[in-house]
Every structure is written in C-alpha cells, then in structure tokens.
Amino acid sequence: MLSIQSAFALDPQAKPDNVSRAMTGALMSRLQNSGFNPNDPRYGNTLARISPQLSGVAGTAAAVTVGTVTAPGWASVALAVGVGAVITYAVNLGIDSLVRWLFRNDGKIDESGDSLPIQTSTAMTIGGAYWKVSFHSGNINIELAGGDGEAIARQGYFEYLSQTNQNTSSTPNCSPSTNQVACGVIFALRQASGAPTSCPAGSMFKNGMCSAYTFVSPAAVPQKTALTPQQATNDIPAVDLEKKLNPAIVAALVNKAWQQAAAQPGYDGLPYPQSKPITATEAATWTAQNPDYAPTIRDFTAPNPATTASPQPWALPQNPTAATTTPATTPNANTTNPAASNAQENLGADPAIGAPTLEQTPTAQMILQPILDLLPDLKNFSPTMASGICPRPTLNLFGHTQTFEAHCAILDNNRDVIRAAMVLAFTLSALLIILSA
C-alpha cells in the first residue's frame, strides 16, 4: 500500500522557480492574446510590479521545513496571498493527484484525498501461484483466493465487517510483505502453487465462482481540517510529488498577485482584468507548450529560500523559458521627460483666441428635405384609369348568329371580388420585389 510520508525528506531536487516561470508564462500569454506588444513599457512594468508584491507576501507566509531547509514555499505564499478567495473548493493539488486541498482564508488548509489504487490486475491461473484468506471463528467463515495479495486481504476484511454487522465503509491499515498481507485481523498468505481455479484480472474466487472485488479502497489522505502548511505538506503521498501542479492553482496565484499589485499606489503596469481573470486553461496551455518548465507538486510545496544563485526567489522572470531566470525590472525606472529642457509655451491670461463656434443644429425638416426633393417629376404623376369592354365574340352556324356573352355577366356580377383579388396579388408581388432588392 502507498504510504503517507514527508514530501521532501529524501529528495532535494525541487525547482520552485518553475512555479514563477509558469506564472510569468500564463501572464505573458494573456497580455499577448489581449493585443499588448512585449515592447510596451506597461508589459514589463506589470511583471516588475507583481514581484515586490509576492516578496512582501512571502515575508508574512508560514515557513515550511524540509530536511535542513526552512523557508516559505509557494504553497504557504498561496495561502498568504489569498487564493482561497479564488479557489473556493477543495482542489486537487496536481493533475490526477490523490490529495485535495482547500485553501482557507485563515492561513490553514483542509485536506482530503481520493481513493488509493489497490492493484487488482493480476489474473489467477488454476494450479498456479495465488493469494488466499482462510478465516473461521464462530459463525464467521471466510474463504477467498485471488491473484493480488492486498486486494484479497482487504476483501477478507470487508467480509469480516459484513459478517460481524460492522460498518463496511471502514478501511484498515494494511501491512504488505513478500508472502503475507495483514489487514486488521485478516491475513492473506501467498501460495506458490495450487490455485483452485482460473479467474480473470479484477476478480477473486469466492463461494465456488469468480466474483468482482467489493472492498472499499482507502483514501490517500483522510479528511483533516485546519492544518498548517507544514502538516498538510507532510501528508502528501509520495506518489503525488512528481505529478504536474494543477493549472488552476497557477492561475489563482498570478491573478491574486496581479490584482493586489494593481491596487498599490504608483502602479504603472496594465490594469487587472477584474471581469476576465486568467483561466486555468491559459495556464495549462503554456505548461503544455513548455513541459520542461511545468511545475510539480514538489516544486509548489518545497521551501524557496533566497540563495546566492537566486537572491530574489519570488520575482517573476522576464523570460520564463530562459536557462537562468532574470527578475523583471521596471523599464520606466530612472527615466526623464525628453522635452523637459524645452522652453514652455505660455499663451498668457487672455490669448484672444475667441470662443469656438458651432454649426447650426439641423431641424427634422432640414434632415428630411434631401429625401423629399428626390425625383420631383413624380410628385404630379397621376395614373389614368383604363376602361374596358367585355368582349362578346359571335359565331355564324347553320344560318344563325350566336353571341357568347354569359361570361360577361359572370365577370360583372363578381367585379368587386376580382378587383380585390388583383389588388392583393399585385401588392404582394410589389412587396416581394422590394424585399428581395
């Protein structure tokens, strides 16, 4: 089983500067995507003004001790800068990490964890090596066999809780070894041969058949509240330390630092976008493009002391991908007005320039008149009313003259209806012509 141990006791290879690199990368990506040129003085000023803000916060942050090194880490700076106001939920420290932290506003951390992965991927082959649990006491009878020792031991403990009417969600502390795994009162023993049957990966032999495991996996980190940064750091599972830091934490760090720096007197960088802060997606995009500088959980929680090689450990670098991080300096510092030596133009108390004049405000008639004056010849146009006579054709047949006029009577009797229908048809045709133009 994965053990809970001190995060940095044996590994000195943490790179806290990768956190500042990622912060600069996320910030620069946002500024460039917003249309700001890196040559813009405010661009560099923004980086430079955030660095002192972070240094000031680090001076009040809790220290973290690892081995012989004691100094604030990015984790305690994140608490001090107030990322809890941005990440208001328990967030996984890393991508696919087991441990989650809730950054509280009182400088403490609430922690919880996802389930530890218990191996259940070894198939059992009939007659081959296997693990077994055989426990009989009073009315308790447990007989299990499978290919994975800890899984069988935990399943045996689950069966024990079930048969003794105890809470089956309880998880024991298990002690695995080469040939034995102890979980509470249950022991799983490794057998070199004689597996009773064959069961595929992910299953065990129980009650004469292969069944899926049903035990409850233990949490990597139990639910704990109000921990100091040191306590929370000590609880991080070793398997999590090299996992990539959650980009949401990087985004929250740079957002809070930028927001606080922009509120300081004399700030001359770009304003903080209150309605559109830097997102975790933007931070993740930069780390994906620069995987060599992507920070890990170890980098985030390690002490970050000032050293000869890094005298300003909290300063954001000018170039996040440079071999050596150079802190951003203020481009406008110690500069003078290039026109300061020019003679000042003074127009006096009354330069007699006169008041500006404005054009007459046009009336509605003046605005519409050009339209009304269009095509003056059409103003007096009057259409003529055509008059027609219903045709009455005649036909001479067998010495008689036949006149066809029944249709005239029908048309005259329905004159109004036909007129209305024709008006409607021509109106619709005209409307379609106008709308299609």
CSV table of C-alpha atoms in Angstrom, one decimal:
chain,number,residue,atom,x,y,z
A,1,MET,CA,0.0,0.0,0.0
A,2,LEU,CA,1.2,3.5,-0.7
A,3,SER,CA,2.5,5.1,2.4
A,4,ILE,CA,2.0,8.7,3.7
A,5,GLN,CA,5.3,10.3,4.2
A,6,SER,CA,7.2,13.6,4.3
A,7,ALA,CA,7.2,15.3,1.0
A,8,PHE,CA,10.8,16.2,0.6
A,9,ALA,CA,12.7,14.3,3.3
A,10,LEU,CA,14.9,12.4,0.8
A,11,ASP,CA,14.7,14.4,-2.4
A,12,PRO,CA,16.5,17.8,-2.8
A,13,GLN,CA,15.5,18.2,-6.5
A,14,ALA,CA,12.6,20.6,-6.1
A,15,LYS,CA,12.5,23.5,-8.5
A,16,PRO,CA,10.3,26.2,-7.0
A,17,ASP,CA,11.4,28.6,-9.8
A,18,ASN,CA,9.2,26.6,-12.2
A,19,VAL,CA,6.2,28.0,-10.4
A,20,SER,CA,7.3,31.5,-11.1
A,21,ARG,CA,8.1,30.6,-14.7
A,22,ALA,CA,4.6,29.2,-15.1
A,23,MET,CA,3.1,32.3,-13.6
A,24,THR,CA,5.0,34.6,-16.0
A,25,GLY,CA,4.1,32.3,-18.9
A,26,ALA,CA,0.4,32.5,-18.1
A,27,LEU,CA,0.5,36.3,-17.6
A,28,MET,CA,2.5,36.9,-20.8
A,29,SER,CA,0.2,34.7,-22.8
A,30,ARG,CA,-2.8,36.7,-21.5
A,31,LEU,CA,-1.2,40.0,-22.3
A,32,GLN,CA,-0.2,39.0,-25.8
A,33,ASN,CA,-3.6,37.5,-26.6
A,34,SER,CA,-5.1,40.8,-25.4
A,35,GLY,CA,-3.1,42.6,-28.1
A,36,PHE,CA,-0.3,44.1,-26.0
A,37,ASN,CA,3.2,44.1,-27.5
A,38,PRO,CA,6.1,42.9,-25.4
A,39,ASN,CA,7.8,46.2,-26.2
A,40,ASP,CA,5.0,48.1,-24.5
A,41,PRO,CA,6.6,49.5,-21.3
A,42,ARG,CA,3.5,48.6,-19.3
A,43,TYR,CA,4.0,45.0,-20.3
A,44,GLY,CA,7.3,44.8,-18.4
A,45,ASN,CA,6.0,47.0,-15.7
A,46,THR,CA,3.2,44.6,-14.9
A,47,LEU,CA,5.7,41.8,-14.3
A,48,ALA,CA,8.0,44.0,-12.3
A,49,ARG,CA,5.3,45.4,-10.0
A,50,ILE,CA,3.9,41.9,-9.2
A,51,SER,CA,7.3,40.7,-8.0
A,52,PRO,CA,7.6,43.0,-4.9
A,53,GLN,CA,4.0,42.2,-4.1
A,54,LEU,CA,4.9,38.5,-3.9
A,55,SER,CA,8.1,39.2,-1.9
A,56,GLY,CA,6.1,41.2,0.6
A,57,VAL,CA,3.5,38.4,0.9
A,58,ALA,CA,6.3,35.8,1.3
A,59,GLY,CA,7.6,37.8,4.2
A,60,THR,CA,4.4,37.1,6.1
A,61,ALA,CA,3.9,33.5,4.9
A,62,ALA,CA,4.4,30.5,7.1
A,63,ALA,CA,7.7,28.6,6.7
A,64,VAL,CA,7.9,25.0,5.6
A,65,THR,CA,10.8,22.8,6.8
A,66,VAL,CA,12.2,20.0,4.6
A,67,GLY,CA,15.4,18.4,5.8
A,68,THR,CA,17.7,21.2,6.9
A,69,VAL,CA,15.9,23.9,4.8
A,70,THR,CA,13.3,26.2,6.4
A,71,ALA,CA,11.7,28.9,4.3
A,72,PRO,CA,8.3,29.8,2.9
A,73,GLY,CA,7.1,27.7,-0.1
A,74,TRP,CA,4.7,28.6,-2.9
A,75,ALA,CA,2.0,26.7,-1.0
A,76,SER,CA,2.2,29.0,2.0
A,77,VAL,CA,2.5,32.1,-0.2
A,78,ALA,CA,-0.6,31.0,-2.0
A,79,LEU,CA,-2.4,30.9,1.4
A,80,ALA,CA,-1.0,34.3,2.4
A,81,VAL,CA,-1.9,36.0,-1.0
A,82,GLY,CA,-5.4,34.7,-0.6
A,83,VAL,CA,-6.0,32.2,-3.3
A,84,GLY,CA,-8.8,30.8,-1.1
A,85,ALA,CA,-10.9,33.7,-2.4
A,86,VAL,CA,-10.5,32.4,-5.9
A,87,ILE,CA,-10.4,28.7,-5.4
A,88,THR,CA,-13.3,28.3,-3.0
A,89,TYR,CA,-13.4,24.4,-3.2
A,90,ALA,CA,-11.2,21.5,-2.4
A,91,VAL,CA,-8.9,21.3,-5.5
A,92,ASN,CA,-6.6,18.5,-6.5
A,93,LEU,CA,-3.0,19.7,-6.0
A,94,GLY,CA,-1.9,18.1,-9.2
A,95,ILE,CA,-3.2,16.5,-12.4
A,96,ASP,CA,-4.7,13.2,-11.3
A,97,SER,CA,-3.3,13.6,-7.8
A,98,LEU,CA,-4.7,11.8,-4.9
A,99,VAL,CA,-4.7,14.6,-2.4
A,100,ARG,CA,-7.0,17.7,-2.4
A,101,TRP,CA,-6.5,21.0,-0.5
A,102,LEU,CA,-9.0,23.6,0.5
A,103,PHE,CA,-7.1,26.9,0.9
A,104,ARG,CA,-8.8,28.6,3.9
A,105,ASN,CA,-8.8,32.4,4.5
A,106,ASP,CA,-7.3,32.0,8.0
A,107,GLY,CA,-4.0,30.6,6.8
A,108,LYS,CA,-5.0,26.9,7.3
A,109,ILE,CA,-5.7,24.0,5.0
A,110,ASP,CA,-8.4,21.4,4.9
A,111,GLU,CA,-7.3,18.3,3.2
A,112,SER,CA,-9.0,15.2,1.8
A,113,GLY,CA,-8.0,12.5,-0.7
A,114,ASP,CA,-9.2,10.3,-3.5
A,115,SER,CA,-9.0,6.5,-3.1
A,116,LEU,CA,-5.6,4.9,-3.3
A,117,PRO,CA,-5.2,2.5,-6.2
A,118,ILE,CA,-5.2,-1.1,-4.9
A,119,GLN,CA,-3.9,-3.5,-7.6
A,120,THR,CA,-6.5,-6.0,-8.8
A,121,SER,CA,-5.0,-6.6,-12.2
A,122,THR,CA,-3.3,-10.0,-11.7
A,123,ALA,CA,-5.2,-12.9,-13.0
A,124,MET,CA,-5.3,-16.3,-11.2
A,125,THR,CA,-4.4,-19.4,-13.2
A,126,ILE,CA,-5.6,-22.8,-12.0
A,127,GLY,CA,-2.8,-24.7,-10.3
A,128,GLY,CA,-0.5,-21.6,-10.3
A,129,ALA,CA,0.6,-19.2,-7.6
A,130,TYR,CA,-2.1,-17.3,-5.7
A,131,TRP,CA,-3.1,-15.5,-2.5
A,132,LYS,CA,-5.7,-16.8,-0.1
A,133,VAL,CA,-7.6,-15.8,3.0
A,134,SER,CA,-8.9,-18.5,5.3
A,135,PHE,CA,-10.6,-17.2,8.4
A,136,HIS,CA,-13.0,-19.2,10.6
A,137,SER,CA,-14.2,-18.1,14.0
A,138,GLY,CA,-17.6,-18.9,15.5
A,139,ASN,CA,-20.2,-18.1,12.8
A,140,ILE,CA,-17.6,-16.3,10.6
A,141,ASN,CA,-16.4,-18.2,7.6
A,142,ILE,CA,-14.2,-16.5,5.0
A,143,GLU,CA,-12.5,-18.4,2.2
A,144,LEU,CA,-11.1,-16.2,-0.6
A,145,ALA,CA,-8.4,-16.7,-3.4
A,146,GLY,CA,-7.0,-14.4,-6.0
A,147,GLY,CA,-4.0,-13.1,-7.8
A,148,ASP,CA,-3.4,-9.9,-5.7
A,149,GLY,CA,-2.4,-10.1,-2.1
A,150,GLU,CA,-3.5,-6.7,-0.7
A,151,ALA,CA,-6.8,-6.9,-2.7
A,152,ILE,CA,-7.6,-10.3,-1.2
A,153,ALA,CA,-6.6,-9.2,2.3
A,154,ARG,CA,-8.8,-6.1,2.0
A,155,GLN,CA,-11.7,-8.1,0.6
A,156,GLY,CA,-11.3,-10.5,3.6
A,157,TYR,CA,-11.5,-7.6,6.0
A,158,PHE,CA,-14.6,-6.3,4.1
A,159,GLU,CA,-16.2,-9.8,4.5
A,160,TYR,CA,-15.3,-9.8,8.2
A,161,LEU,CA,-17.0,-6.5,8.8
A,162,SER,CA,-20.1,-7.6,6.9
A,163,GLN,CA,-20.4,-10.9,8.8
A,164,THR,CA,-20.0,-9.1,12.1
A,165,ASN,CA,-22.5,-6.4,11.2
A,166,GLN,CA,-19.9,-3.6,11.3
A,167,ASN,CA,-19.6,-0.5,9.1
A,168,THR,CA,-18.2,-1.9,5.8
A,169,SER,CA,-17.0,1.5,4.7
A,170,SER,CA,-14.3,1.3,7.3
A,171,THR,CA,-10.8,0.7,5.8
A,172,PRO,CA,-8.0,-1.0,7.7
A,173,ASN,CA,-4.3,-0.2,7.9
A,174,CYS,CA,-2.7,-3.0,5.9
A,175,SER,CA,0.9,-4.1,6.2
A,176,PRO,CA,2.1,-5.8,3.0
A,177,SER,CA,5.2,-8.0,2.7
A,178,THR,CA,6.5,-10.5,0.3
A,179,ASN,CA,4.4,-13.5,1.4
A,180,GLN,CA,1.8,-12.0,3.7
A,181,VAL,CA,-0.5,-9.0,3.9
A,182,ALA,CA,-2.2,-8.2,7.2
A,183,CYS,CA,-5.3,-6.1,7.3
A,184,GLY,CA,-6.7,-5.8,10.8
A,185,VAL,CA,-7.5,-9.3,12.0
A,186,ILE,CA,-7.3,-10.7,8.4
A,187,PHE,CA,-4.2,-12.2,6.9
A,188,ALA,CA,-3.7,-13.0,3.2
A,189,LEU,CA,-1.0,-15.6,2.6
A,190,ARG,CA,0.9,-16.2,-0.7
A,191,GLN,CA,0.8,-19.8,-2.0
A,192,ALA,CA,3.4,-20.8,-4.5
A,193,SER,CA,1.0,-23.2,-6.4
A,194,GLY,CA,-2.3,-24.9,-6.3
A,195,ALA,CA,-4.7,-22.1,-7.3
A,196,PRO,CA,-8.2,-23.7,-7.1
A,197,THR,CA,-9.4,-22.3,-10.5
A,198,SER,CA,-8.7,-19.6,-13.1
A,199,CYS,CA,-10.1,-16.1,-12.5
A,200,PRO,CA,-9.5,-13.1,-14.8
A,201,ALA,CA,-7.9,-9.8,-13.6
A,202,GLY,CA,-10.2,-7.8,-11.4
A,203,SER,CA,-11.9,-10.8,-9.8
A,204,MET,CA,-11.4,-13.3,-7.0
A,205,PHE,CA,-12.6,-16.8,-6.2
A,206,LYS,CA,-15.5,-16.8,-3.7
A,207,ASN,CA,-18.2,-19.3,-2.9
A,208,GLY,CA,-17.2,-21.6,-5.8
A,209,MET,CA,-17.2,-18.9,-8.5
A,210,CYS,CA,-15.2,-15.8,-9.8
A,211,SER,CA,-16.6,-12.6,-8.4
A,212,ALA,CA,-15.6,-8.9,-8.6
A,213,TYR,CA,-13.9,-7.3,-5.6
A,214,THR,CA,-16.3,-5.3,-3.4
A,215,PHE,CA,-14.0,-3.9,-0.7
A,216,VAL,CA,-13.8,-0.1,-0.1
A,217,SER,CA,-10.5,1.4,-1.2
A,218,PRO,CA,-8.8,3.6,1.5
A,219,ALA,CA,-8.4,7.4,0.9
A,220,ALA,CA,-4.9,8.5,0.2
A,221,VAL,CA,-5.3,11.3,2.7
A,222,PRO,CA,-8.1,11.2,5.3
A,223,GLN,CA,-10.3,14.2,5.8
A,224,LYS,CA,-8.5,16.6,8.1
A,225,THR,CA,-9.2,20.3,8.8
A,226,ALA,CA,-7.3,23.4,10.0
A,227,LEU,CA,-3.8,22.0,9.1
A,228,THR,CA,-0.8,24.2,9.0
A,229,PRO,CA,1.1,24.3,5.6
A,230,GLN,CA,3.8,22.1,7.2
A,231,GLN,CA,1.2,19.5,8.4
A,232,ALA,CA,-0.5,19.4,5.0
A,233,THR,CA,2.8,19.1,3.2
A,234,ASN,CA,3.9,16.2,5.3
A,235,ASP,CA,0.6,14.4,4.5
A,236,ILE,CA,1.2,14.5,0.7
A,237,PRO,CA,1.6,10.9,-0.6
A,238,ALA,CA,5.0,10.3,-2.2
A,239,VAL,CA,3.3,9.1,-5.4
A,240,ASP,CA,1.9,12.6,-5.9
A,241,LEU,CA,5.1,14.6,-5.6
A,242,GLU,CA,6.2,14.4,-9.2
A,243,LYS,CA,2.7,15.0,-10.7
A,244,LYS,CA,2.2,18.3,-12.5
A,245,LEU,CA,0.8,21.1,-10.5
A,246,ASN,CA,-2.9,21.9,-11.1
A,247,PRO,CA,-3.0,24.8,-13.6
A,248,ALA,CA,-6.0,26.2,-11.6
A,249,ILE,CA,-3.5,26.9,-8.7
A,250,VAL,CA,-1.1,28.7,-11.0
A,251,ALA,CA,-3.9,30.9,-12.5
A,252,ALA,CA,-5.2,31.7,-9.0
A,253,LEU,CA,-1.7,32.7,-7.8
A,254,VAL,CA,-1.0,35.1,-10.7
A,255,ASN,CA,-4.5,36.5,-10.6
A,256,LYS,CA,-4.3,37.4,-6.9
A,257,ALA,CA,-0.7,38.8,-7.1
A,258,TRP,CA,-1.6,40.9,-10.2
A,259,GLN,CA,-4.8,42.1,-8.5
A,260,GLN,CA,-3.0,43.2,-5.4
A,261,ALA,CA,-0.1,44.8,-7.2
A,262,ALA,CA,-2.5,46.8,-9.4
A,263,ALA,CA,-4.1,48.2,-6.3
A,264,GLN,CA,-0.8,49.7,-5.0
A,265,PRO,CA,0.0,53.4,-5.2
A,266,GLY,CA,2.2,54.3,-8.2
A,267,TYR,CA,1.3,51.2,-10.1
A,268,ASP,CA,2.2,51.7,-13.8
A,269,GLY,CA,1.5,48.3,-15.3
A,270,LEU,CA,-1.5,47.1,-17.2
A,271,PRO,CA,-4.8,47.1,-15.2
A,272,TYR,CA,-6.0,43.9,-13.7
A,273,PRO,CA,-9.0,42.5,-15.8
A,274,GLN,CA,-11.4,42.0,-12.9
A,275,SER,CA,-14.2,40.7,-15.2
A,276,LYS,CA,-11.9,38.3,-17.1
A,277,PRO,CA,-9.1,36.9,-15.0
A,278,ILE,CA,-6.5,34.5,-16.2
A,279,THR,CA,-8.0,31.0,-16.5
A,280,ALA,CA,-6.7,27.5,-15.7
A,281,THR,CA,-6.9,26.7,-19.4
A,282,GLU,CA,-4.5,29.6,-20.3
A,283,ALA,CA,-2.0,28.3,-17.6
A,284,ALA,CA,-2.4,24.7,-18.9
A,285,THR,CA,-1.7,25.8,-22.4
A,286,TRP,CA,1.6,27.4,-21.5
A,287,THR,CA,2.8,24.4,-19.5
A,288,ALA,CA,1.8,22.1,-22.3
A,289,GLN,CA,3.9,24.1,-24.7
A,290,ASN,CA,6.8,24.2,-22.2
A,291,PRO,CA,6.7,20.8,-20.5
A,292,ASP,CA,10.3,21.2,-19.2
A,293,TYR,CA,9.2,24.1,-17.0
A,294,ALA,CA,5.9,22.8,-15.9
A,295,PRO,CA,5.9,22.9,-12.1
A,296,THR,CA,5.2,19.8,-10.0
A,297,ILE,CA,3.5,19.4,-6.6
A,298,ARG,CA,7.1,19.1,-5.2
A,299,ASP,CA,8.0,22.5,-6.7
A,300,PHE,CA,4.9,24.1,-5.2
A,301,THR,CA,5.3,22.8,-1.6
A,302,ALA,CA,9.2,22.9,-1.3
A,303,PRO,CA,10.9,25.7,0.7
A,304,ASN,CA,12.0,28.5,-1.5
A,305,PRO,CA,14.8,30.3,0.3
A,306,ALA,CA,16.9,33.2,-1.0
A,307,THR,CA,20.3,31.9,-2.1
A,308,THR,CA,23.4,33.3,-3.9
A,309,ALA,CA,22.1,31.8,-7.2
A,310,SER,CA,18.5,33.1,-6.6
A,311,PRO,CA,18.6,36.2,-4.4
A,312,GLN,CA,15.0,37.1,-5.4
A,313,PRO,CA,13.2,33.8,-5.2
A,314,TRP,CA,9.7,35.3,-5.5
A,315,ALA,CA,10.4,37.6,-8.5
A,316,LEU,CA,8.7,36.8,-11.8
A,317,PRO,CA,11.3,36.3,-14.6
A,318,GLN,CA,11.4,38.4,-17.7
A,319,ASN,CA,11.8,35.3,-19.9
A,320,PRO,CA,10.1,32.2,-18.4
A,321,THR,CA,12.0,29.8,-20.6
A,322,ALA,CA,15.5,31.2,-20.2
A,323,ALA,CA,18.1,28.9,-18.8
A,324,THR,CA,18.7,31.4,-15.9
A,325,THR,CA,15.7,33.3,-14.6
A,326,THR,CA,16.4,37.1,-14.6
A,327,PRO,CA,13.9,39.0,-12.5
A,328,ALA,CA,11.8,41.6,-14.4
A,329,THR,CA,12.9,45.2,-13.8
A,330,THR,CA,10.8,48.3,-14.3
A,331,PRO,CA,11.5,49.6,-17.9
A,332,ASN,CA,10.4,53.1,-17.0
A,333,ALA,CA,12.5,53.4,-13.8
A,334,ASN,CA,15.0,56.3,-13.6
A,335,THR,CA,13.9,57.9,-16.9
A,336,THR,CA,13.2,61.6,-17.6
A,337,ASN,CA,10.9,63.6,-19.7
A,338,PRO,CA,12.8,64.1,-23.1
A,339,ALA,CA,11.0,67.5,-23.5
A,340,ALA,CA,11.9,68.8,-20.0
A,341,SER,CA,14.6,71.2,-21.4
A,342,ASN,CA,12.4,72.8,-24.0
A,343,ALA,CA,11.0,76.3,-23.4
A,344,GLN,CA,7.5,76.4,-22.1
A,345,GLU,CA,4.9,78.0,-24.2
A,346,ASN,CA,2.7,80.4,-22.2
A,347,LEU,CA,-0.3,81.9,-24.0
A,348,GLY,CA,-1.0,84.4,-21.2
A,349,ALA,CA,-4.2,85.1,-19.3
A,350,ASP,CA,-6.2,86.1,-22.4
A,351,PRO,CA,-4.7,84.9,-25.7
A,352,ALA,CA,-7.7,86.4,-27.6
A,353,ILE,CA,-8.4,83.2,-29.4
A,354,GLY,CA,-12.1,83.7,-29.2
A,355,ALA,CA,-14.8,81.2,-28.4
A,356,PRO,CA,-15.3,78.3,-30.7
A,357,THR,CA,-18.3,78.4,-33.0
A,358,LEU,CA,-20.6,75.5,-33.7
A,359,GLU,CA,-22.7,74.8,-36.7
A,360,GLN,CA,-26.5,75.4,-36.6
A,361,THR,CA,-28.2,72.3,-35.3
A,362,PRO,CA,-30.3,70.9,-38.3
A,363,THR,CA,-34.0,70.5,-37.8
A,364,ALA,CA,-36.0,67.5,-38.8
A,365,GLN,CA,-37.3,69.3,-41.9
A,366,MET,CA,-33.7,70.0,-42.9
A,367,ILE,CA,-32.7,66.4,-42.4
A,368,LEU,CA,-35.6,65.0,-44.5
A,369,GLN,CA,-35.7,67.7,-47.2
A,370,PRO,CA,-33.0,66.0,-49.4
A,371,ILE,CA,-35.1,62.9,-49.4
A,372,LEU,CA,-38.3,64.8,-50.2
A,373,ASP,CA,-36.7,66.5,-53.1
A,374,LEU,CA,-35.8,63.3,-54.8
A,375,LEU,CA,-37.5,62.7,-58.3
A,376,PRO,CA,-39.6,65.9,-58.3
A,377,ASP,CA,-41.2,64.9,-61.6
A,378,LEU,CA,-43.1,62.1,-59.8
A,379,LYS,CA,-44.9,64.5,-57.5
A,380,ASN,CA,-47.6,65.3,-60.1
A,381,PHE,CA,-47.8,61.9,-61.5
A,382,SER,CA,-51.4,60.6,-61.7
A,383,PRO,CA,-52.2,57.2,-63.2
A,384,THR,CA,-55.0,57.0,-65.8
A,385,MET,CA,-57.9,54.7,-65.2
A,386,ALA,CA,-58.3,52.3,-68.2
A,387,SER,CA,-61.8,51.5,-69.4
A,388,GLY,CA,-62.6,48.2,-71.0
A,389,ILE,CA,-65.5,46.4,-72.6
A,390,CYS,CA,-66.1,42.8,-72.1
A,391,PRO,CA,-65.5,41.0,-75.4
A,392,ARG,CA,-68.6,39.2,-76.9
A,393,PRO,CA,-67.5,37.0,-79.7
A,394,THR,CA,-70.1,35.9,-82.4
A,395,LEU,CA,-70.3,32.8,-84.4
A,396,ASN,CA,-72.4,32.1,-87.6
A,397,LEU,CA,-73.6,28.5,-87.5
A,398,PHE,CA,-76.3,26.9,-89.8
A,399,GLY,CA,-77.6,30.4,-90.8
A,400,HIS,CA,-77.8,31.6,-87.3
A,401,THR,CA,-75.6,34.1,-85.4
A,402,GLN,CA,-74.6,33.0,-81.9
A,403,THR,CA,-73.2,35.6,-79.4
A,404,PHE,CA,-71.2,34.4,-76.4
A,405,GLU,CA,-71.8,36.8,-73.5
A,406,ALA,CA,-72.5,34.7,-70.5
A,407,HIS,CA,-69.0,35.2,-69.2
A,408,CYS,CA,-69.6,39.0,-69.2
A,409,ALA,CA,-72.5,38.6,-66.8
A,410,ILE,CA,-70.3,36.5,-64.5
A,411,LEU,CA,-67.5,39.0,-64.5
A,412,ASP,CA,-69.8,42.0,-64.0
A,413,ASN,CA,-71.5,40.2,-61.1
A,414,ASN,CA,-68.2,39.5,-59.4
A,415,ARG,CA,-66.4,42.7,-60.3
A,416,ASP,CA,-65.6,43.7,-56.7
A,417,VAL,CA,-64.2,40.4,-55.7
A,418,ILE,CA,-62.0,40.1,-58.7
A,419,ARG,CA,-60.7,43.7,-58.2
A,420,ALA,CA,-59.8,43.0,-54.5
A,421,ALA,CA,-58.0,39.8,-55.5
A,422,MET,CA,-56.0,41.5,-58.2
A,423,VAL,CA,-55.0,44.4,-55.8
A,424,LEU,CA,-53.9,41.8,-53.3
A,425,ALA,CA,-51.8,39.9,-55.9
A,426,PHE,CA,-50.1,43.0,-57.2
A,427,THR,CA,-49.4,44.3,-53.7
A,428,LEU,CA,-47.8,41.0,-52.7
A,429,SER,CA,-45.7,41.0,-55.9
A,430,ALA,CA,-44.5,44.5,-55.3
A,431,LEU,CA,-43.6,43.7,-51.7
A,432,LEU,CA,-41.6,40.6,-52.7
A,433,ILE,CA,-39.7,42.7,-55.3
A,434,ILE,CA,-38.9,45.4,-52.7
A,435,LEU,CA,-37.8,42.9,-50.0
A,436,SER,CA,-35.6,40.9,-52.5
A,437,ALA,CA,-33.7,44.0,-53.6
